[in-house]
Coordinates of C-alpha atoms in Angstrom, one line a residue:
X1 CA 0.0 0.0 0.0
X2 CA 1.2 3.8 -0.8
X3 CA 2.6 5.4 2.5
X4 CA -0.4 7.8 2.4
X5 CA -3.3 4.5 2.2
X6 CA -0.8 2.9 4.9
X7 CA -1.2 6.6 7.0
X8 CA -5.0 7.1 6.3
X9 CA -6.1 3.5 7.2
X10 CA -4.4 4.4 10.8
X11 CA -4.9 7.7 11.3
X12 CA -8.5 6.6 10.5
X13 CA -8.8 3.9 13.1
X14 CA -6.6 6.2 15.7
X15 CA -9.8 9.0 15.0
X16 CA -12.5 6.5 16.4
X17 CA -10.4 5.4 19.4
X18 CA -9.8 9.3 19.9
X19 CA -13.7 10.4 19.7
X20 CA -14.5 7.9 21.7
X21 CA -11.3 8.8 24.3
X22 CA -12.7 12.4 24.2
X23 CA -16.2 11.4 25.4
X24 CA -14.4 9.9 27.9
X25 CA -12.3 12.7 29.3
X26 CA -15.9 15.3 29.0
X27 CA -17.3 12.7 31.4
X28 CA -14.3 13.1 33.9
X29 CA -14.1 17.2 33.6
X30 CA -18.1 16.7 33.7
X31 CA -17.6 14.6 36.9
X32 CA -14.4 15.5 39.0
X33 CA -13.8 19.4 37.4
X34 CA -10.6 20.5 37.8
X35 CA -10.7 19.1 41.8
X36 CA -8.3 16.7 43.6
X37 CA -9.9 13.7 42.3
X38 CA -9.1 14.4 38.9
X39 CA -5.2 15.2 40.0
X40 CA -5.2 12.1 41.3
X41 CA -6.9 10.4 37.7
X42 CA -4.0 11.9 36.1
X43 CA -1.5 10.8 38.5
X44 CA -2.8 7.5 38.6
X45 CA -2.6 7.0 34.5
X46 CA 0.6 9.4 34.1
X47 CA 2.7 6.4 33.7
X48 CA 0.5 3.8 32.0
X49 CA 0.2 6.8 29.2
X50 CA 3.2 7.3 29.1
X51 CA 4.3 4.2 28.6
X52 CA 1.3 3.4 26.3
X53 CA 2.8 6.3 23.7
X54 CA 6.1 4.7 24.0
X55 CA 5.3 1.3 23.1
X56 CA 1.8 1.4 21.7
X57 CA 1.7 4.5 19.6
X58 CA 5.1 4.0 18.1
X59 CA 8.2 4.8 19.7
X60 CA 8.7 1.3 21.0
X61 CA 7.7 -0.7 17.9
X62 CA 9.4 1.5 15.2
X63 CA 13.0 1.0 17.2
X64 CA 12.1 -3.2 17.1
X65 CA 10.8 -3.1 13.3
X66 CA 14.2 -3.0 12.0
X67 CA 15.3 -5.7 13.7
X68 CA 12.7 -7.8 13.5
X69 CA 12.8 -7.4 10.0
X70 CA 16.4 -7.4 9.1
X71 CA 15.9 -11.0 10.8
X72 CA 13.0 -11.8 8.6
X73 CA 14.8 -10.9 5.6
X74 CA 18.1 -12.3 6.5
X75 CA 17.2 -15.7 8.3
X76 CA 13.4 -15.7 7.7
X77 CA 10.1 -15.9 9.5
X78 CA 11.2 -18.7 11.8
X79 CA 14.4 -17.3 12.9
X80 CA 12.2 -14.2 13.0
X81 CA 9.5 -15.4 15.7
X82 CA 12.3 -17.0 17.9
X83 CA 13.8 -13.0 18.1
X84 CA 10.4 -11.8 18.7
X85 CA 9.7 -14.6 21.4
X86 CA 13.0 -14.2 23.0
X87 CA 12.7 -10.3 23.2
X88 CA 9.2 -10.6 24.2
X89 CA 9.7 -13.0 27.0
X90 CA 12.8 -10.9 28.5
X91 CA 10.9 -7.5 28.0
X92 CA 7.7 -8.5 29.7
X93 CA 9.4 -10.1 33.0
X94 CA 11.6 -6.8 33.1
X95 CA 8.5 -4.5 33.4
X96 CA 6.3 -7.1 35.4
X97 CA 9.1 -6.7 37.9
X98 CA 8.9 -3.0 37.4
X99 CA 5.2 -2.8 37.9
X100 CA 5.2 -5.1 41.6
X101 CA 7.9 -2.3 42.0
X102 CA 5.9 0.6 41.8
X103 CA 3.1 -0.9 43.3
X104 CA 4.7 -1.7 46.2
X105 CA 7.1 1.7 46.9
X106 CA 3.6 4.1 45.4
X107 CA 2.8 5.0 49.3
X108 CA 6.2 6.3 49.4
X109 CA 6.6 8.0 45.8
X110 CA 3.0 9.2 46.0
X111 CA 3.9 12.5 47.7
X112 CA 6.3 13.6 45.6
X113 CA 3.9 13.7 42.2
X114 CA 1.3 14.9 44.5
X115 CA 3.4 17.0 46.6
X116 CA 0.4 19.9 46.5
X117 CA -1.5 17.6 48.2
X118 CA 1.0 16.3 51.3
X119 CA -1.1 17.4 53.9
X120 CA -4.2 15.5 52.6
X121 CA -3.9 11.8 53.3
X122 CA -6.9 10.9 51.8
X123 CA -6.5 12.3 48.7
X124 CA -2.9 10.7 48.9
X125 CA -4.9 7.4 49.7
X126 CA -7.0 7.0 46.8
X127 CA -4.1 8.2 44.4
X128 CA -1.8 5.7 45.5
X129 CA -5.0 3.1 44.8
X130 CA -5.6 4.3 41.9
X131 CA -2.4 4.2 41.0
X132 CA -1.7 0.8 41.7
X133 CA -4.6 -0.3 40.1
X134 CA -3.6 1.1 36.7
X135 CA 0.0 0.0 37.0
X136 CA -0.6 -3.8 35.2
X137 CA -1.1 -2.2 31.9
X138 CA 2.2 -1.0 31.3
X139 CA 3.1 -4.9 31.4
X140 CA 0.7 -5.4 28.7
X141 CA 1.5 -2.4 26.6
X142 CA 4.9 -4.2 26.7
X143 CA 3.5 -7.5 25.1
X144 CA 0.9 -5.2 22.5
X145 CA 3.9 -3.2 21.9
X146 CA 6.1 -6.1 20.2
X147 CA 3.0 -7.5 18.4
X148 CA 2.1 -4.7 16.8
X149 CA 6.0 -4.4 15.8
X150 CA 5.4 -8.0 13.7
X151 CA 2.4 -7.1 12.6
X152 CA 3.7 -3.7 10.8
X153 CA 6.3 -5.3 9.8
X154 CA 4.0 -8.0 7.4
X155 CA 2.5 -4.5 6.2
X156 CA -0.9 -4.8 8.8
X157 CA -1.8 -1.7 10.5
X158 CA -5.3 -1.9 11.0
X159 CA -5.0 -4.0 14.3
X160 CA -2.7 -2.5 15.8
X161 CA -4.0 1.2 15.0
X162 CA -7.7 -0.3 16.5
X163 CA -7.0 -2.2 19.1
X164 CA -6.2 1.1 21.8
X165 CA -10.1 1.7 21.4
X166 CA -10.5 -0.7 24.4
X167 CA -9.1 1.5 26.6
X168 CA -11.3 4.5 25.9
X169 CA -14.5 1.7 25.7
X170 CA -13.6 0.3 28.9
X171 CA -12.8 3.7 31.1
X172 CA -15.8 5.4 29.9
X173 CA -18.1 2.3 30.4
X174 CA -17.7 2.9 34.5
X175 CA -17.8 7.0 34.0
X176 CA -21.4 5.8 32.6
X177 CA -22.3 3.4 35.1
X178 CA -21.8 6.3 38.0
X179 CA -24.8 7.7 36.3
X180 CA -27.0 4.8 37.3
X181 CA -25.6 3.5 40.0
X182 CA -24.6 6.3 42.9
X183 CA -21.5 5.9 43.9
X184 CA -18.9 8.3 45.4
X185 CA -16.2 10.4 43.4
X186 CA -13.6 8.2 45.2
X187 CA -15.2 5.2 44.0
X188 CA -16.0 6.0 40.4
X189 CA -11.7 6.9 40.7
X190 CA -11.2 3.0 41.1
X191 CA -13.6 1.5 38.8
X192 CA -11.8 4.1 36.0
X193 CA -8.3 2.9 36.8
X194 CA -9.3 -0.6 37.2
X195 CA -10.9 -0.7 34.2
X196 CA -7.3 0.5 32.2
X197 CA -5.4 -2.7 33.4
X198 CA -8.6 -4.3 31.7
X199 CA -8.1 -2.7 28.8
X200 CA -4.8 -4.0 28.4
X201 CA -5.2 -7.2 28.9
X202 CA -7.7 -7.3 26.0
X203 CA -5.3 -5.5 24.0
X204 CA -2.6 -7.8 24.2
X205 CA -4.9 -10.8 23.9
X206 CA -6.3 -9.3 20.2
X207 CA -2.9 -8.3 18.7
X208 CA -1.6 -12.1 20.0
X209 CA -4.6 -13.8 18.2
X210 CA -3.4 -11.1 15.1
X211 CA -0.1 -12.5 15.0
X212 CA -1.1 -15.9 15.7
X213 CA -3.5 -15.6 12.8
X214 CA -0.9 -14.2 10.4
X215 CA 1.0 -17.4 11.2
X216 CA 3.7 -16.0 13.2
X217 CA 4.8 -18.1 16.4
X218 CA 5.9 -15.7 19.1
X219 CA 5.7 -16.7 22.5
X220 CA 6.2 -16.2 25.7
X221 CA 8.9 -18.6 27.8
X222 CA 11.5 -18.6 30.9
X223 CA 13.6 -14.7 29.9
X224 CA 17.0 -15.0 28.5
X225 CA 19.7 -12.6 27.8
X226 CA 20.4 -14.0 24.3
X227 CA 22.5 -12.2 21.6
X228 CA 19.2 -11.3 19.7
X229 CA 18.0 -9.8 22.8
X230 CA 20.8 -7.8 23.6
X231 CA 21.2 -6.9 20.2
X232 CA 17.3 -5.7 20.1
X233 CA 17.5 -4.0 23.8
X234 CA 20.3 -2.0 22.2
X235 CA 18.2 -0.9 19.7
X236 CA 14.5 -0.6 21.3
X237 CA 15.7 1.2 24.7
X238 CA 17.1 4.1 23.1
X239 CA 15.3 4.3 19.8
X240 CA 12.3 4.1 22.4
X241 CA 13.6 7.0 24.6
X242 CA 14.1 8.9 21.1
X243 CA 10.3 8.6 19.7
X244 CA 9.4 9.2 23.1
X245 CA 10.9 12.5 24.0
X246 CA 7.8 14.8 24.0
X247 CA 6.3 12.2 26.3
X248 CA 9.1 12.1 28.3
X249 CA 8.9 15.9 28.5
X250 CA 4.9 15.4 29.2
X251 CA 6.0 13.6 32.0
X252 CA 8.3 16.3 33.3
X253 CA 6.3 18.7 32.6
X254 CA 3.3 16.7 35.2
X255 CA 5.6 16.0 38.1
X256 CA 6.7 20.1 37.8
X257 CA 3.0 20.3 38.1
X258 CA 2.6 18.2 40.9
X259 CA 3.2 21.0 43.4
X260 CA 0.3 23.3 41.7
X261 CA -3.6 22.4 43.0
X262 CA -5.1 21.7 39.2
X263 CA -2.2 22.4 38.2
X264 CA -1.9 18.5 36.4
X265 CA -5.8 18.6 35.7
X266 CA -5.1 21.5 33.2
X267 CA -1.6 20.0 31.1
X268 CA -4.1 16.6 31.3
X269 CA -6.8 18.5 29.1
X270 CA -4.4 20.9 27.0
X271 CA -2.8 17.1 26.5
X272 CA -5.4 15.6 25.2
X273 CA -6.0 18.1 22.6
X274 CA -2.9 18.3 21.1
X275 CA -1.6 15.3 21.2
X276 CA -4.5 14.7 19.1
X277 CA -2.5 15.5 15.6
X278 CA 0.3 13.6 17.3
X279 CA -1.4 10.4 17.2
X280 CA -3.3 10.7 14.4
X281 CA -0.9 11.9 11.7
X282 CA 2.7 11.5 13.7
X283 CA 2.2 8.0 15.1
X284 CA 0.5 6.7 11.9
X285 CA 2.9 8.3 9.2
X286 CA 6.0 7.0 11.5
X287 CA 4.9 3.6 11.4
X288 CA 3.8 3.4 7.9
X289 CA 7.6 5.1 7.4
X290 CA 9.9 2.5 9.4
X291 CA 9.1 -0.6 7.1
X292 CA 9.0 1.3 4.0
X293 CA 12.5 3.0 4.9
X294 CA 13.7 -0.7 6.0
X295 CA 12.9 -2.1 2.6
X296 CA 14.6 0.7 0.8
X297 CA 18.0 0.2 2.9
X298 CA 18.3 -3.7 3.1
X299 CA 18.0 -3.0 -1.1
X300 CA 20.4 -0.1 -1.1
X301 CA 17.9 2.3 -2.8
X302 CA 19.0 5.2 -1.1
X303 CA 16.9 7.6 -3.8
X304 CA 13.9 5.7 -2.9
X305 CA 14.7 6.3 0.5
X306 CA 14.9 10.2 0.5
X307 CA 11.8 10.2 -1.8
X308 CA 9.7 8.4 0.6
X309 CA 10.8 10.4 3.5
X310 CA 10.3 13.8 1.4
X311 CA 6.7 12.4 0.7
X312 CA 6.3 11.8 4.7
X313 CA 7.0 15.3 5.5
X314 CA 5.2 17.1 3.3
X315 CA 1.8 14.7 4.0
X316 CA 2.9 15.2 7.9
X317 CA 2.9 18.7 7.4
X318 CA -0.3 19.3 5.4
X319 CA -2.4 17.5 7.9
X320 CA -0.4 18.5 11.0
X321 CA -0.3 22.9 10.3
X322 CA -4.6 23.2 10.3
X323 CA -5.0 21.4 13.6
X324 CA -1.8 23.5 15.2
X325 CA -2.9 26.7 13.6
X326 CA -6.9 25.7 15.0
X327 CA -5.1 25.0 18.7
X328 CA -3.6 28.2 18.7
X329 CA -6.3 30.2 16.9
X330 CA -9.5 29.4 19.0
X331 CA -8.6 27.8 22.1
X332 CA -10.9 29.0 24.1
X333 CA -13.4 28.3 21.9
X334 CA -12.6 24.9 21.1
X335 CA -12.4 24.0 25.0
X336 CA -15.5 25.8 26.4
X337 CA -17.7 24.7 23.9
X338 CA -17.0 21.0 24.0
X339 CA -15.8 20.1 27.9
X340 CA -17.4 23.1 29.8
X341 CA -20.2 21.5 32.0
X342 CA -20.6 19.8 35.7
X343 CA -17.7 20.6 37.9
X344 CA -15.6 22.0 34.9
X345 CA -16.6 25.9 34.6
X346 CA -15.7 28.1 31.7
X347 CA -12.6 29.5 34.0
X348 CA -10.9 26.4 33.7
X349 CA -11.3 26.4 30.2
X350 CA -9.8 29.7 29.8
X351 CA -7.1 28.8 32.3
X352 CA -6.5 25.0 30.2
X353 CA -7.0 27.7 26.7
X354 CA -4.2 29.7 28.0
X355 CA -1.5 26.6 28.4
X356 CA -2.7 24.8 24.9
X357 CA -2.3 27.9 22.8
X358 CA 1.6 27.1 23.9
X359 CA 1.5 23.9 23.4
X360 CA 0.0 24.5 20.1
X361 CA 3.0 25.9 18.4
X362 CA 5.3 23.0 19.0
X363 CA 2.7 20.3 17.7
X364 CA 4.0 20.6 14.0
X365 CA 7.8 19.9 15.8
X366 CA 6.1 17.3 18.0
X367 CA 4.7 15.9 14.8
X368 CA 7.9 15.8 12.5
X369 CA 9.8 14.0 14.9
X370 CA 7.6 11.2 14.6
X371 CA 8.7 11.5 10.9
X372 CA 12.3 12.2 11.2
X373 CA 13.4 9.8 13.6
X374 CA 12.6 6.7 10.9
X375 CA 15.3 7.2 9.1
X376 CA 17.5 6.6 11.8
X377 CA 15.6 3.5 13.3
X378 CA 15.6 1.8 9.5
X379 CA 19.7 2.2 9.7
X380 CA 19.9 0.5 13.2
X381 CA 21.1 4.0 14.6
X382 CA 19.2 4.9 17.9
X383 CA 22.0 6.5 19.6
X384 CA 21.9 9.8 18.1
X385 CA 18.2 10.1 18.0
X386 CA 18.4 9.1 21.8
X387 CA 21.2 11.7 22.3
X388 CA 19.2 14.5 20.8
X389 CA 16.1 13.6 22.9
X390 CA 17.7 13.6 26.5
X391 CA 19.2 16.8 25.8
X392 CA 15.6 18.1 24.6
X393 CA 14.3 16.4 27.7
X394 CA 17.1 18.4 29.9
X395 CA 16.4 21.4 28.4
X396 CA 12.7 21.3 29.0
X397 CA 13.9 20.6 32.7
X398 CA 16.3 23.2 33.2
X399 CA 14.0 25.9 31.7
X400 CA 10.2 24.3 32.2
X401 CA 11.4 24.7 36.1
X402 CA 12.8 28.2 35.8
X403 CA 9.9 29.5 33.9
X404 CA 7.3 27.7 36.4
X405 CA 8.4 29.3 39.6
X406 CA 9.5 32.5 38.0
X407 CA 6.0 32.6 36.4
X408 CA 4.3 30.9 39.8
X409 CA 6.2 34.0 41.6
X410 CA 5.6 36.8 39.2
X411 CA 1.2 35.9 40.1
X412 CA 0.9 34.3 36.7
X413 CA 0.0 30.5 35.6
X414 CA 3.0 28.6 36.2
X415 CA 2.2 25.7 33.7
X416 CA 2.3 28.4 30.7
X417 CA 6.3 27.8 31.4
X418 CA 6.2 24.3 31.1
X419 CA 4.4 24.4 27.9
X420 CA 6.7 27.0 26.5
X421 CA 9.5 25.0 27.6
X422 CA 8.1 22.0 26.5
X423 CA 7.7 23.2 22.2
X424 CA 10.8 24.6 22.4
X425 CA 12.2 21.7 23.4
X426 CA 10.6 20.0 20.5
X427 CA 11.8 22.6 17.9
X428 CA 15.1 21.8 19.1
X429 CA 14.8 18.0 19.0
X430 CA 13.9 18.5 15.5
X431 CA 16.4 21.2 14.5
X432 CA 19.3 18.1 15.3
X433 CA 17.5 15.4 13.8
X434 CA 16.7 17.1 10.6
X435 CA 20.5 18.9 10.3
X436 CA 21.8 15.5 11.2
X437 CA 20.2 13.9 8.0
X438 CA 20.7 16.8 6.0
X439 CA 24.3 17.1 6.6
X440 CA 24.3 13.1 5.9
X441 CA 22.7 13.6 2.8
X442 CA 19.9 11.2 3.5
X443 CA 17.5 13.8 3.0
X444 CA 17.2 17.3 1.1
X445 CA 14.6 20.3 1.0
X446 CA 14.2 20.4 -2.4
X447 CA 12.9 24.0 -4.5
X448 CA 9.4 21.2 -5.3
X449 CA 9.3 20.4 -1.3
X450 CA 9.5 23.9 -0.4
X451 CA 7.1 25.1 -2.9
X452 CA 4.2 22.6 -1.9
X453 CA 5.2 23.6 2.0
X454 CA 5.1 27.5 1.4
X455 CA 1.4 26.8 -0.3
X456 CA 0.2 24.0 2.8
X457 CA 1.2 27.3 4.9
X458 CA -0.7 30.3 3.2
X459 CA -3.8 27.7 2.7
X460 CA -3.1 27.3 6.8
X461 CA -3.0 31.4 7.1
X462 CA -6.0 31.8 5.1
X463 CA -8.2 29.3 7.5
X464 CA -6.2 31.3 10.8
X465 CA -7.9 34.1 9.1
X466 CA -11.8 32.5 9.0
X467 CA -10.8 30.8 12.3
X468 CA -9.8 34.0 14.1
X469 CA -13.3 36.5 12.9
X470 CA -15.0 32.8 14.3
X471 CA -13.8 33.1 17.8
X472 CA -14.4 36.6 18.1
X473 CA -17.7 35.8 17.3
X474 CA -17.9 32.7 19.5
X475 CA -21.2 34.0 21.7
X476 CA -23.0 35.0 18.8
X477 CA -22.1 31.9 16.7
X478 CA -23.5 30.2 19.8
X479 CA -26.9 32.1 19.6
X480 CA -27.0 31.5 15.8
X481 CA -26.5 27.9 16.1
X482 CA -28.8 27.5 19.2
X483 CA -26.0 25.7 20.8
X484 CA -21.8 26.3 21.6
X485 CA -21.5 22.2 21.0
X486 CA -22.9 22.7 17.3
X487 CA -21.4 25.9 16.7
X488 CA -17.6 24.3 17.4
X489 CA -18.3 21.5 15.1
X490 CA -19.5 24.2 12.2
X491 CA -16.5 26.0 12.4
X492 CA -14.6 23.6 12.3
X493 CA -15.9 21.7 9.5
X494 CA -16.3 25.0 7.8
X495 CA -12.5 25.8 8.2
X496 CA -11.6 22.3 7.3
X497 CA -13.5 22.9 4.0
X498 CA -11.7 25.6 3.5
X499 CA -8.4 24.5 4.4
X500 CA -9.3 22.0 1.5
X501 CA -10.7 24.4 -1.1
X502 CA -7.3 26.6 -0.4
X503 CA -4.9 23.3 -0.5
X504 CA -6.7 22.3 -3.9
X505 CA -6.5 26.5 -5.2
X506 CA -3.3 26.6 -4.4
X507 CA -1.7 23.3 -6.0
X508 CA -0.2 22.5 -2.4
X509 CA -2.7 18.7 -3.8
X510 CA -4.0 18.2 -7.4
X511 CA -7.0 16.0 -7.9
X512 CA -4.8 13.4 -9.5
X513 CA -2.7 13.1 -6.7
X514 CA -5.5 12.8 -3.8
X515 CA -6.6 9.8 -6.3
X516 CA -3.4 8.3 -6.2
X517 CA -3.8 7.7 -2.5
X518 CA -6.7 6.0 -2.7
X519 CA -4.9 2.9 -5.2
X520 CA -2.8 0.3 -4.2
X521 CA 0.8 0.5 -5.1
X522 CA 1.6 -1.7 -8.1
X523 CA 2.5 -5.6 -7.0
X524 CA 0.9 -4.8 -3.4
X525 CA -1.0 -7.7 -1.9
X526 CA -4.5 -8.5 -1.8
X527 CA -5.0 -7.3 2.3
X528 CA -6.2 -9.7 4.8
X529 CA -8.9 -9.5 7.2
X530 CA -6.1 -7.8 9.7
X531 CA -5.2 -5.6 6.6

């Protein structure tokens, strides 16, 4: 399939999980506000989502698709499945051990990502619960992970891009529940974060039956150290901790927060929104990118290689500027119209508005690392990429803490720091992984690339236009529309359409091109049911 099909049929399947993941987070803001119980939600999944974007969403399985696949094509499948086993097996008792281990030291570490709340112990309580409740699933995000890595690698995406809908379907189901049956803010907490390790479990157990379908033996068996391990971990670990920087930096960025009341509650809902383009068009372009890229440097085509990254950017970029240039635009708008209700009141949206609109310019650099880190993976070279992303991840620290107490001291929002910190951080991630490949020649701007970019951006500042006289008007809009629910989703879809009209105007896309996506590349395969 082309790279764009490959990066349509995920981003496609990523959009339903998301839709549904959104419902899910308007019944939280609708249920705990911006309150301690919803710092302690956030606590209690800051790792499992962390972890879940690491391995899940990418980072994990693009740094183990080279591997696995040089195996494939070296050795074949069978030597293939015993690296995938062996990996798997070694991988899942590491974090197991991990898990019990945070379980069991959470009472202790509690107060430190909650430190606003030391003098509460029962807020501490139920955090350290919850907490421990939701821990499991990074053990199965660990198995998912690896499957997900085979299946890419035999060119099925679907699975693996549909499968993280269970966690969304399985977290909202109790949110729904509370509705019926009364039960206690601290209550409804636990049924949430039990219901996460839940959704894990039926995560990993689909993607296994995937694999198992495709006819790939992997399994699980007493961990070993072997040479194909170590020669994967050495791989996975850092190319992981390189796809993963802006979540590492989320991290950061939440345990800064930790000392601010709402403080976590607010980078949890500016989060959600633009991480958004992240896993829609990063994740799913990055993944269609790695086995492509793989292909083209076992076979030495190194022209084929550049052209298919060139092509990544530029789709990255088209889809990626609208939503950034939307986030930054109408903020406000966006978040007032859809999560204001219950406990959430239109001051935390303008307060969340605030801290996205900074986030917002860094999601096109959040974005294009997903795409320029490929190139590295598919030549078995995670050191640099790892390199560049701790010293993006220092720098947020270094100046995400200077800005949050200088801010937090100066009587303004201290989390507008930690966002700022956090896209520059980004920009500069990005800035050494695209010189890197430019000075390596893997990869060139071209006068074509440039042109088609400079025309995605003025069809972009024609919509910021539209976008901007629409959130002036937001009240009115609302009037005119009888509701502020249907008057987001009109502008929206109207700047969309015109985003579209503009790209089309402008020859950033030609007719015969968006065509072109929609066919199979010659000698492609006839898709399976996982396809």
């Amino acid at each position: 399939m082309s790279l764009a099909r490959n990066t349509i049929v995920q981003a496609t399947l990523t959009l339903g999980s998301r839709i549904l993941g959104f419902a899910r987070d308007l019944a939280l803001s609708a249920r705990f506000g911006q309150g301690p119980m919803m710092d302690a939600f956030t606590t209690a999944l800051m790792l499992p989502n962390m972890f879940r974007r690491l391995f899940a969403e990418g980072a994990f399985a693009q740094a183990f698709v080279p591997v696995y696949g040089g195996v494939r094509a070296r050795e074949g499948d069978e030597a293939a499945a015993v690296t995938a086993s062996e990996a798997l097996s070694f991988m899942f008792a590491v974090v197991a051990g991990f898990c019990i281990l945070l379980q069991v030291l959470m009472p202790f570490i509690m107060p430190w990502l909650l430190s606003a709340y030391r003098g509460d112990e029962a807020v501490l309580r139920v955090a350290v619960t919850a907490t421990q409740l939701a821990m499991p699933y990074l053990a199965c995000m660990t198995v998912a992970s690896l499957l997900s890595g085979v299946l890419n690698t035999a060119g099925k995406f679907a699975l693996s891009a549909a499968v993280p809908v269970f966690l969304n379907l399985c977290t909202l189901a109790p949110l729904l529940a509370a509705y019926v049956i009364p039960a206690s803010q601290p209550t409804v907490l636990m049924w949430v974060t039990a219901a996460v390790t839940v959704s894990g479990f039926i995560q990993a157990g689909l993607l296994w039956w995937g694999v198992r379908r495709l006819g790939v033996a992997v399994r699980l068996s007493m961990p070993r150290l072997t040479p194909n391990v170590k020669r994967a971990l050495a791989l996975a670990v850092p190319g992981a901790m390189a796809g993963g920087a802006m979540q590492v930096n989320s991290l950061v960025s939440q345990m800064l927060a930790g000392s601010d009341e709402g403080a976590r509650s607010v980078i949890y809902n500016a989060d959600r929104l633009y991480q958004l383009p992240l896993g829609l068009i990063g994740v799913a372009i990055g993944l269609a990118l790695v086995p492509r890229l793989t292909k083209a440097f076992v076979a030495g085509d190194h022209e084929g290689g550049r052209k298919t990254l060139d092509d990544g950017i530029t789709l990255a970029m088209a889809f990626t500027l609208p939503a950034a240039v939307a986030l930054f635009v109408i903020p406000f708008f966006i978040i007032d119209a859809t999560v204001t209700r219950g406990a959430f009141t239109s001051a935390d949206a303008a307060r969340t508005a605030d801290v996205l609109r900074q986030f917002a310019w860094g999601v096109p650099a959040f974005v294009l690392a997903k795409v320029l880190t490929p190139p590295f993976f598919a030549r078995e070279d995670t050191r640099r990429p790892m390199i560049y992303a701790v010293s993006a991840v220092v720098f947020t620290i270094v100046v995400g803490s200077a800005l949050f107490f200088w801010l937090s001291s100066q009587g303004m929002d201290g989390v507008l720091g930690l966002a700022i910190a956090t896209s520059l951080s980004a920009w500069i991630n990005v800035a050494l992984l695209g010189g890197t490949l430019i000075r390596e020649k893997a990869w060139e701007a071209t006068g074509a690339f440039v042109s088609r970019i400079a025309r995605v951006l003025l069809a972009s500042g024609v919509m910021a236009g539209a976008l901007l006289a629409a959130g002036i008007n937001y009240e009115t809009l609302s009037r005119i529309f009888l509701a502020k629910e249907i008057a987001v989703l009109v502008v929206c879809g109207a700047g969309a359409a015109l985003y579209g009209v503009c790209l089309l105007a402008f020859r950033a896309v030609t007719i015969r091109e968006l065509k072109a996506v929609l066919r199979r590349e010659p000698g492609a395969s006839i898709s399976s049911g996982l396809d």
